[in-house]
XYZ file of C-alpha atoms in Angstrom:
513
model
C -0.136 -0.083 0.261
C 1.697 3.400 -1.035
C 1.624 6.326 1.040
C -1.420 7.894 -1.259
C -3.540 4.802 -0.700
C -2.516 4.450 2.851
C -3.904 8.058 3.654
C -6.814 7.436 1.696
C -7.439 4.307 3.761
C -6.974 6.208 6.878
C -9.382 9.003 6.059
C -12.014 6.229 4.783
C -11.712 4.600 8.029
C -11.667 7.704 10.294
C -15.120 8.777 8.202
C -16.276 5.374 8.935
C -15.847 5.621 12.966
C -16.891 8.905 12.939
C -20.018 7.590 11.211
C -20.477 4.948 13.754
C -20.135 7.331 16.564
C -22.494 9.671 15.137
C -24.974 6.982 14.589
C -24.569 5.947 18.290
C -24.749 9.321 19.752
C -27.711 10.418 17.418
C -31.273 9.036 17.625
C -32.557 7.491 14.277
C -33.669 10.148 11.699
C -32.100 13.179 13.271
C -28.708 15.055 12.394
C -27.099 16.394 15.120
C -26.549 19.970 14.443
C -24.313 22.871 16.336
C -24.849 24.356 20.005
C -25.072 27.974 20.223
C -24.230 29.460 23.915
C -25.585 33.159 23.861
C -26.233 35.129 26.678
C -29.716 35.544 26.093
C -32.180 33.606 23.523
C -35.475 35.470 22.451
C -38.409 33.699 21.150
C -40.772 35.345 18.751
C -39.536 38.632 16.723
C -42.912 40.671 17.245
C -42.668 44.091 19.234
C -41.739 42.703 22.967
C -39.230 40.390 21.469
C -37.452 42.806 19.220
C -36.898 45.575 21.626
C -35.281 42.688 23.825
C -33.140 41.791 21.274
C -32.191 45.290 20.243
C -31.447 46.364 23.346
C -29.407 43.649 24.221
C -27.490 43.785 21.492
C -26.693 47.859 21.727
C -24.813 46.849 25.270
C -22.754 44.428 23.419
C -24.671 41.264 24.773
C -24.811 38.220 22.660
C -28.000 37.685 21.375
C -30.024 34.634 19.571
C -33.457 35.944 18.189
C -35.858 33.286 16.982
C -38.782 33.710 14.724
C -40.646 31.157 12.775
C -43.045 33.488 10.931
C -42.842 37.358 9.794
C -40.162 39.576 11.265
C -42.282 42.262 13.242
C -45.031 39.759 14.633
C -48.817 40.856 14.514
C -48.236 44.290 14.978
C -46.958 45.173 11.673
C -48.328 42.635 9.683
C -51.478 42.008 10.852
C -52.551 44.301 13.507
C -51.439 48.017 14.817
C -50.361 49.045 11.139
C -52.439 47.805 8.709
C -55.703 48.558 10.779
C -54.335 52.481 11.166
C -53.879 52.093 7.387
C -57.199 51.425 6.338
C -58.231 53.753 8.911
C -56.175 56.583 7.124
C -57.944 55.640 3.893
C -61.544 55.661 5.307
C -60.917 59.053 6.985
C -60.159 60.716 3.468
C -63.541 59.236 2.067
C -65.198 60.614 5.261
C -63.573 63.958 4.630
C -65.024 63.768 1.078
C -68.427 63.130 2.223
C -68.414 65.968 4.873
C -66.558 68.687 3.040
C -69.771 70.514 1.920
C -70.048 71.424 5.632
C -66.843 73.471 4.891
C -68.117 74.881 1.551
C -65.826 72.360 -0.281
C -67.763 70.473 -3.166
C -66.606 67.524 -3.887
C -69.181 64.684 -4.348
C -69.619 61.129 -3.128
C -66.334 59.557 -3.114
C -65.473 56.643 -5.516
C -63.529 53.732 -3.338
C -61.039 51.759 -5.160
C -60.902 48.845 -2.807
C -57.493 47.064 -4.408
C -55.952 50.527 -4.202
C -57.293 50.572 -0.443
C -55.091 46.948 -0.268
C -52.124 48.694 -1.955
C -51.936 51.460 0.375
C -52.459 48.879 3.632
C -49.210 47.053 2.219
C -47.166 50.096 0.906
C -47.219 51.217 4.546
C -46.360 47.489 5.970
C -43.416 47.392 3.187
C -42.401 50.734 4.239
C -41.818 49.732 7.882
C -40.662 46.463 7.269
C -37.151 47.047 7.286
C -36.879 48.484 10.367
C -37.745 44.820 11.691
C -36.142 43.057 9.423
C -33.428 40.299 9.562
C -30.915 42.104 7.909
C -31.232 45.130 10.165
C -31.183 43.250 13.276
C -28.191 41.265 12.264
C -26.597 44.742 11.373
C -27.153 45.350 14.908
C -25.416 42.429 15.949
C -28.526 39.775 16.851
C -28.063 36.203 15.507
C -31.370 35.839 13.697
C -32.503 32.491 13.291
C -35.769 31.360 11.235
C -37.507 28.400 12.353
C -40.175 27.080 15.313
C -37.978 26.943 18.419
C -39.178 24.987 21.501
C -37.718 24.200 24.948
C -36.525 20.701 25.200
C -35.664 20.666 28.848
C -35.373 23.714 31.021
C -31.974 24.810 29.852
C -32.104 24.227 26.249
C -34.209 25.680 23.249
C -34.274 23.655 20.065
C -34.496 25.143 16.452
C -34.099 22.350 13.693
C -30.925 20.950 14.081
C -29.507 23.722 16.412
C -29.804 23.788 20.199
C -29.173 26.835 22.054
C -28.256 26.879 25.971
C -28.558 30.438 27.139
C -28.017 32.296 30.558
C -31.739 33.753 29.930
C -34.475 33.094 27.704
C -37.198 35.415 26.648
C -40.390 34.182 25.315
C -42.089 36.722 23.010
C -44.367 34.456 21.329
C -47.618 36.751 21.116
C -50.921 36.028 20.727
C -53.584 34.659 17.960
C -57.342 35.964 17.129
C -59.662 33.647 19.059
C -62.605 32.146 17.172
C -65.156 31.100 19.584
C -66.642 27.512 19.129
C -69.910 29.157 17.503
C -71.828 26.484 15.682
C -71.399 26.466 11.914
C -68.264 28.887 12.172
C -66.165 26.153 10.381
C -68.636 25.961 7.334
C -68.235 29.611 5.997
C -65.670 31.783 5.070
C -64.871 34.164 7.634
C -62.085 36.573 8.518
C -59.667 37.654 11.422
C -57.048 40.587 11.588
C -54.684 38.014 9.868
C -56.670 37.656 6.883
C -58.977 40.822 6.552
C -55.984 43.317 5.158
C -55.637 40.756 2.338
C -59.023 41.682 0.722
C -58.706 43.618 -2.434
C -62.675 43.706 -2.883
C -65.091 45.690 -0.799
C -67.591 43.943 1.489
C -71.068 44.549 0.663
C -72.895 43.962 3.773
C -70.618 43.172 6.587
C -71.132 41.492 9.897
C -68.834 41.764 12.704
C -68.741 39.579 15.941
C -67.027 41.409 18.580
C -67.535 44.979 19.916
C -64.109 45.927 21.430
C -61.742 48.294 20.018
C -60.507 46.048 16.930
C -64.437 45.237 16.087
C -65.514 49.021 16.318
C -62.518 50.309 14.519
C -63.033 47.916 11.441
C -66.723 48.619 11.858
C -66.373 52.179 10.902
C -63.565 52.083 8.423
C -65.232 49.750 6.425
C -68.759 51.476 6.656
C -66.853 54.829 5.760
C -65.336 52.633 2.491
C -68.924 51.921 1.422
C -69.954 48.533 3.388
C -73.328 48.246 5.109
C -72.153 47.340 8.765
C -73.629 45.253 11.467
C -71.736 44.710 15.168
C -72.907 41.931 17.313
C -71.804 42.127 21.022
C -72.681 39.824 23.779
C -72.171 42.621 26.544
C -71.410 46.271 25.988
C -69.660 47.686 22.835
C -66.506 49.138 24.355
C -67.169 47.692 27.706
C -63.613 48.259 29.317
C -63.703 52.016 28.946
C -65.654 54.779 30.842
C -69.415 54.210 30.278
C -69.669 57.699 29.500
C -67.087 58.581 27.087
C -67.786 55.064 25.478
C -71.131 55.831 24.565
C -70.552 58.984 22.793
C -68.453 57.342 20.513
C -71.056 54.665 20.097
C -73.480 57.341 19.408
C -71.373 58.867 16.578
C -70.841 55.395 15.185
C -74.230 54.699 14.991
C -74.730 58.530 13.455
C -72.700 57.193 10.426
C -75.058 53.981 9.647
C -73.436 51.437 11.814
C -75.660 49.298 13.430
C -74.368 47.896 16.899
C -76.413 45.109 18.645
C -75.527 45.129 22.191
C -76.448 42.326 24.531
C -76.819 39.850 21.766
C -75.315 36.435 21.397
C -74.486 34.859 18.217
C -76.118 31.011 18.331
C -75.540 29.747 14.929
C -73.528 30.554 11.770
C -74.669 29.256 8.278
C -74.550 29.579 4.755
C -77.647 31.801 3.322
C -79.135 31.732 0.366
C -77.221 34.293 -2.469
C -78.955 36.811 -4.434
C -79.499 36.433 -7.909
C -76.408 37.155 -9.876
C -74.023 37.416 -6.594
C -70.623 36.127 -7.137
C -70.578 34.980 -3.407
C -73.218 32.926 -1.292
C -74.570 34.940 1.723
C -73.661 34.309 5.366
C -76.585 33.833 7.464
C -75.925 34.769 11.728
C -78.385 33.803 14.119
C -78.662 35.976 17.160
C -80.481 35.891 20.320
C -81.080 38.762 22.895
C -83.525 39.802 25.370
C -86.164 40.767 22.374
C -85.694 37.219 20.999
C -84.357 35.480 18.352
C -83.263 36.713 14.700
C -81.042 36.501 12.223
C -78.684 38.785 10.137
C -77.263 37.944 6.773
C -74.228 39.579 4.941
C -71.707 38.684 2.472
C -68.454 39.080 5.087
C -68.110 38.083 8.420
C -65.270 39.564 10.912
C -64.894 37.813 13.937
C -63.169 40.180 16.631
C -63.740 38.329 19.687
C -60.267 38.755 21.313
C -57.152 37.092 21.365
C -55.631 34.092 22.947
C -51.966 33.608 24.064
C -49.619 31.683 22.034
C -48.425 28.964 24.516
C -48.576 25.689 22.325
C -45.708 24.171 20.591
C -43.226 26.329 23.041
C -42.334 23.229 25.146
C -43.349 25.331 28.284
C -44.296 22.122 29.919
C -40.798 20.612 28.652
C -38.914 23.703 30.411
C -41.003 23.606 33.814
C -42.925 26.936 32.864
C -46.270 27.355 34.691
C -48.759 28.661 32.296
C -52.518 28.699 31.785
C -54.748 29.369 28.772
C -54.680 33.134 29.420
C -50.893 33.102 29.148
C -47.277 32.330 31.019
C -47.854 32.678 34.623
C -44.978 35.432 35.525
C -44.286 37.606 38.569
C -44.068 41.470 38.715
C -40.523 41.173 37.126
C -41.716 39.071 34.549
C -39.837 36.073 35.365
C -41.732 32.628 34.909
C -41.511 29.567 37.662
C -38.033 28.941 35.477
C -35.684 31.291 36.409
C -33.728 31.085 33.288
C -36.875 32.175 31.621
C -38.915 35.648 31.206
C -42.066 36.091 29.191
C -43.028 39.707 27.472
C -46.092 40.795 25.606
C -49.405 39.160 25.198
C -48.169 35.804 26.040
C -47.506 36.713 29.285
C -50.960 37.099 30.198
C -51.440 41.015 30.640
C -52.749 43.961 28.633
C -52.574 43.161 24.790
C -50.687 46.140 23.575
C -48.026 46.662 21.535
C -46.682 49.436 23.918
C -47.080 47.034 26.687
C -44.983 44.516 25.147
C -42.207 47.141 24.925
C -42.756 47.964 28.544
C -42.405 44.451 29.251
C -39.236 44.496 27.384
C -37.589 47.185 29.369
C -38.419 45.711 32.229
C -36.804 42.473 31.472
C -33.661 43.908 30.059
C -33.362 45.930 33.348
C -33.712 42.707 35.464
C -31.484 40.487 32.982
C -28.743 42.853 32.313
C -28.667 45.303 35.202
C -30.415 43.264 37.991
C -32.505 45.798 38.947
C -35.438 44.223 40.055
C -37.853 46.505 37.698
C -41.337 45.748 38.465
C -44.520 45.843 36.275
C -47.183 48.660 36.768
C -50.072 48.380 34.757
C -51.725 51.360 36.118
C -49.334 53.671 34.122
C -50.468 52.120 31.021
C -52.285 53.822 28.692
C -54.425 52.671 25.718
C -56.607 54.171 22.883
C -59.406 53.209 20.321
C -58.634 54.738 16.981
C -62.474 54.977 16.006
C -63.065 58.609 14.944
C -64.064 60.493 17.454
C -61.032 58.305 19.553
C -61.431 56.883 22.778
C -58.212 57.056 25.254
C -57.422 56.082 28.802
C -54.990 55.944 31.482
C -55.098 54.840 35.288
C -58.178 55.035 37.054
C -61.751 55.624 36.200
C -64.282 57.075 38.661
C -65.493 53.424 38.732
C -62.114 51.907 39.377
C -60.991 54.806 41.819
C -63.970 54.154 44.126
C -63.510 50.422 44.103
C -59.981 50.818 45.001
C -60.767 52.906 47.931
C -58.697 56.038 46.502
C -59.547 58.941 49.371
C -61.309 62.018 48.480
C -62.133 61.276 44.612
C -63.442 64.162 42.367
C -64.186 64.061 38.891
C -62.972 67.057 36.498
C -64.341 67.670 33.071
C -64.548 70.120 30.278
C -66.503 69.096 26.491
C -64.783 69.520 23.478
C -67.842 71.985 22.515
C -66.324 74.491 24.398
C -62.849 74.604 22.765
C -62.288 76.895 19.909
C -60.471 74.617 17.672
C -62.944 71.889 18.202
C -65.397 74.212 16.658
C -63.224 75.656 13.652
C -62.842 71.878 12.485
C -66.415 70.798 13.757
C -65.342 68.077 15.959
C -67.092 69.180 18.776
C -68.230 65.554 20.048
C -66.683 64.449 23.568
C -65.055 65.463 26.464
C -62.419 64.584 28.873
C -62.525 63.370 32.697
C -59.837 63.626 35.108
C -60.094 61.739 38.356
C -58.075 63.176 41.019
C -57.732 61.834 44.840
C -56.969 63.901 47.814
C -54.803 66.914 47.432
C -55.343 67.162 43.894
C -53.438 64.176 42.688
C -54.098 62.852 39.042
C -55.370 59.456 39.587
C -56.253 58.825 35.740
C -58.075 60.395 32.792
C -60.283 59.430 30.058
C -60.772 61.296 26.656
C -63.346 60.718 24.249
C -63.044 62.745 21.253
C -60.528 64.052 18.198
C -57.046 63.320 18.749
C -57.908 61.857 21.963
C -54.799 59.176 21.379
C -52.443 61.919 21.195
C -53.642 63.920 23.952
C -53.771 61.109 26.371
C -49.650 61.253 26.413
C -49.504 64.044 28.675
C -52.003 62.519 31.300
C -49.955 59.556 30.973
C -46.909 61.086 32.132
C -48.949 62.953 34.742
C -50.045 59.406 36.097
C -46.800 58.153 35.849
C -44.951 60.928 37.481
C -47.930 61.294 40.421
C -48.403 64.636 39.211
C -51.016 67.012 40.987
C -53.759 69.210 39.075
C -52.023 72.116 39.955
C -48.886 70.890 37.758
C -51.435 70.985 34.892
C -53.150 74.284 35.677
C -49.720 76.050 35.678
C -48.685 74.933 32.327
C -49.581 76.656 29.033
C -50.845 75.381 25.777
C -50.373 76.979 22.774
C -53.692 78.537 21.544
C -56.040 77.567 19.667
C -55.458 73.601 20.406
C -57.824 70.955 21.457
C -55.236 69.907 24.152
C -56.515 73.257 25.900
C -59.753 70.741 27.284
C -57.296 69.408 29.723
C -55.881 72.371 31.650
C -59.646 73.889 31.326
C -60.754 70.792 33.262
C -57.764 70.981 35.675
C -58.581 74.425 36.481
C -62.056 73.734 37.305
C -60.626 72.173 40.466
C -59.245 75.362 41.674
C -62.570 77.158 40.920
C -64.169 76.226 44.602
C -61.106 77.906 46.311
C -62.068 81.282 45.070
C -65.505 81.338 46.857
C -63.860 80.300 50.166
C -64.844 83.056 52.890
C -61.055 82.862 53.999
C -59.565 83.490 50.576
C -62.104 86.393 50.056
C -60.947 87.874 53.503
C -57.485 87.674 52.325
C -58.020 89.323 49.157
C -59.889 92.147 50.606
C -57.178 92.734 53.376
C -54.569 92.904 49.988
C -56.677 95.469 48.276
C -56.808 97.452 51.527
C -52.907 98.176 51.298
C -53.709 99.861 47.989
């Protein structure tokens, strides 16, 4: 055997031995891959996961980010971004209809729904690079596309790759909840994950669910030409201040939207299509205190809430406690497995994109700086982007009384007494501010134009535990709708002017000339 043949023989022998050892070490049908040992491993590239990954990488920390679907998660692809894009299109259609009120004659708008679809997806495409694999890799994040799941308390598996990180963050989000309504599986129905791919306008649209998503989509599609009926089992916009919610609902009803409250959907089935129609009708049977009835339409949207994505993550293998509502976490977002944290919708708290970002900040402070930062849902605002908008922070009057807050007072001011609102014909709405003893601001609710922007000031006030005097002391530019907040705040001081002791002091001061 010459040297060349001997070398070849030894190489083949080494390969054979290596293959034999690999077959002994690796279960049948599985090819052993690499093992990574980053400092942090994040499962899910939605809002919360992206913030954790980007923040950790900015501090030079070794991060692996796992995503099986689209980067950006629900918010970018199916939720906040496309919904606000279609709402923007609908506002333009509504502006054309109401232009004559301002002396501008445009005529009835003609809606090209395919172009509305294109507008929605152009907006998504414009934002997508900020959440892309390429951008996060440029930040120093190791992005792995695939399904990640725990195989034990210390290990996550993605395909053939094993990840043994110092800390893990589960950010798998949530999915639309479709209730088990009899017959629902027999008809085409949409959720927020499929609604924004439509290129044809709905004629008669039925929406099951009168929460924020249901009401936003009801108004948007009605303004784009659909006949819309909303079916809600309890109260529409039931999580908000009843008085403020009622103002919004009255406005929506005024635009032709039928809102059935206290009405239960009992069955869904295919109805008879009208002669010449391209699609079959959908028949929705309902039941209320008035009795049984049915509604027919050609488009069905299910907007009955969301369910946390806890399946398929290997939570049981990792000894992570969870329920149908989500992963069980403490105030520091830590799970029952001390190596693992959870953020966003999957953590079972308020389901908002900004809540996921807030969670991410808490986790970064806990994991990297060991600051023991804790969740405080009292400082989390929310907004429903109907028109008028509905926004809230902190306590309502009812929740403040339930929490036995001392010295509760409710300050209020209407949009109708605001000059800018009058100029723009946006006079529907009001602000309600809940204060406690000493004038501390406990919460605020705003129903009206621009409420989602105006709530920012009040979120700051609640977070920093400011008092009414702090708001009364600042000077807003004139004319702005934000002035309603200051006007409401000054009503807290008005009774002081009528106190006898105050008037006596003023009289004494005047006596000095």
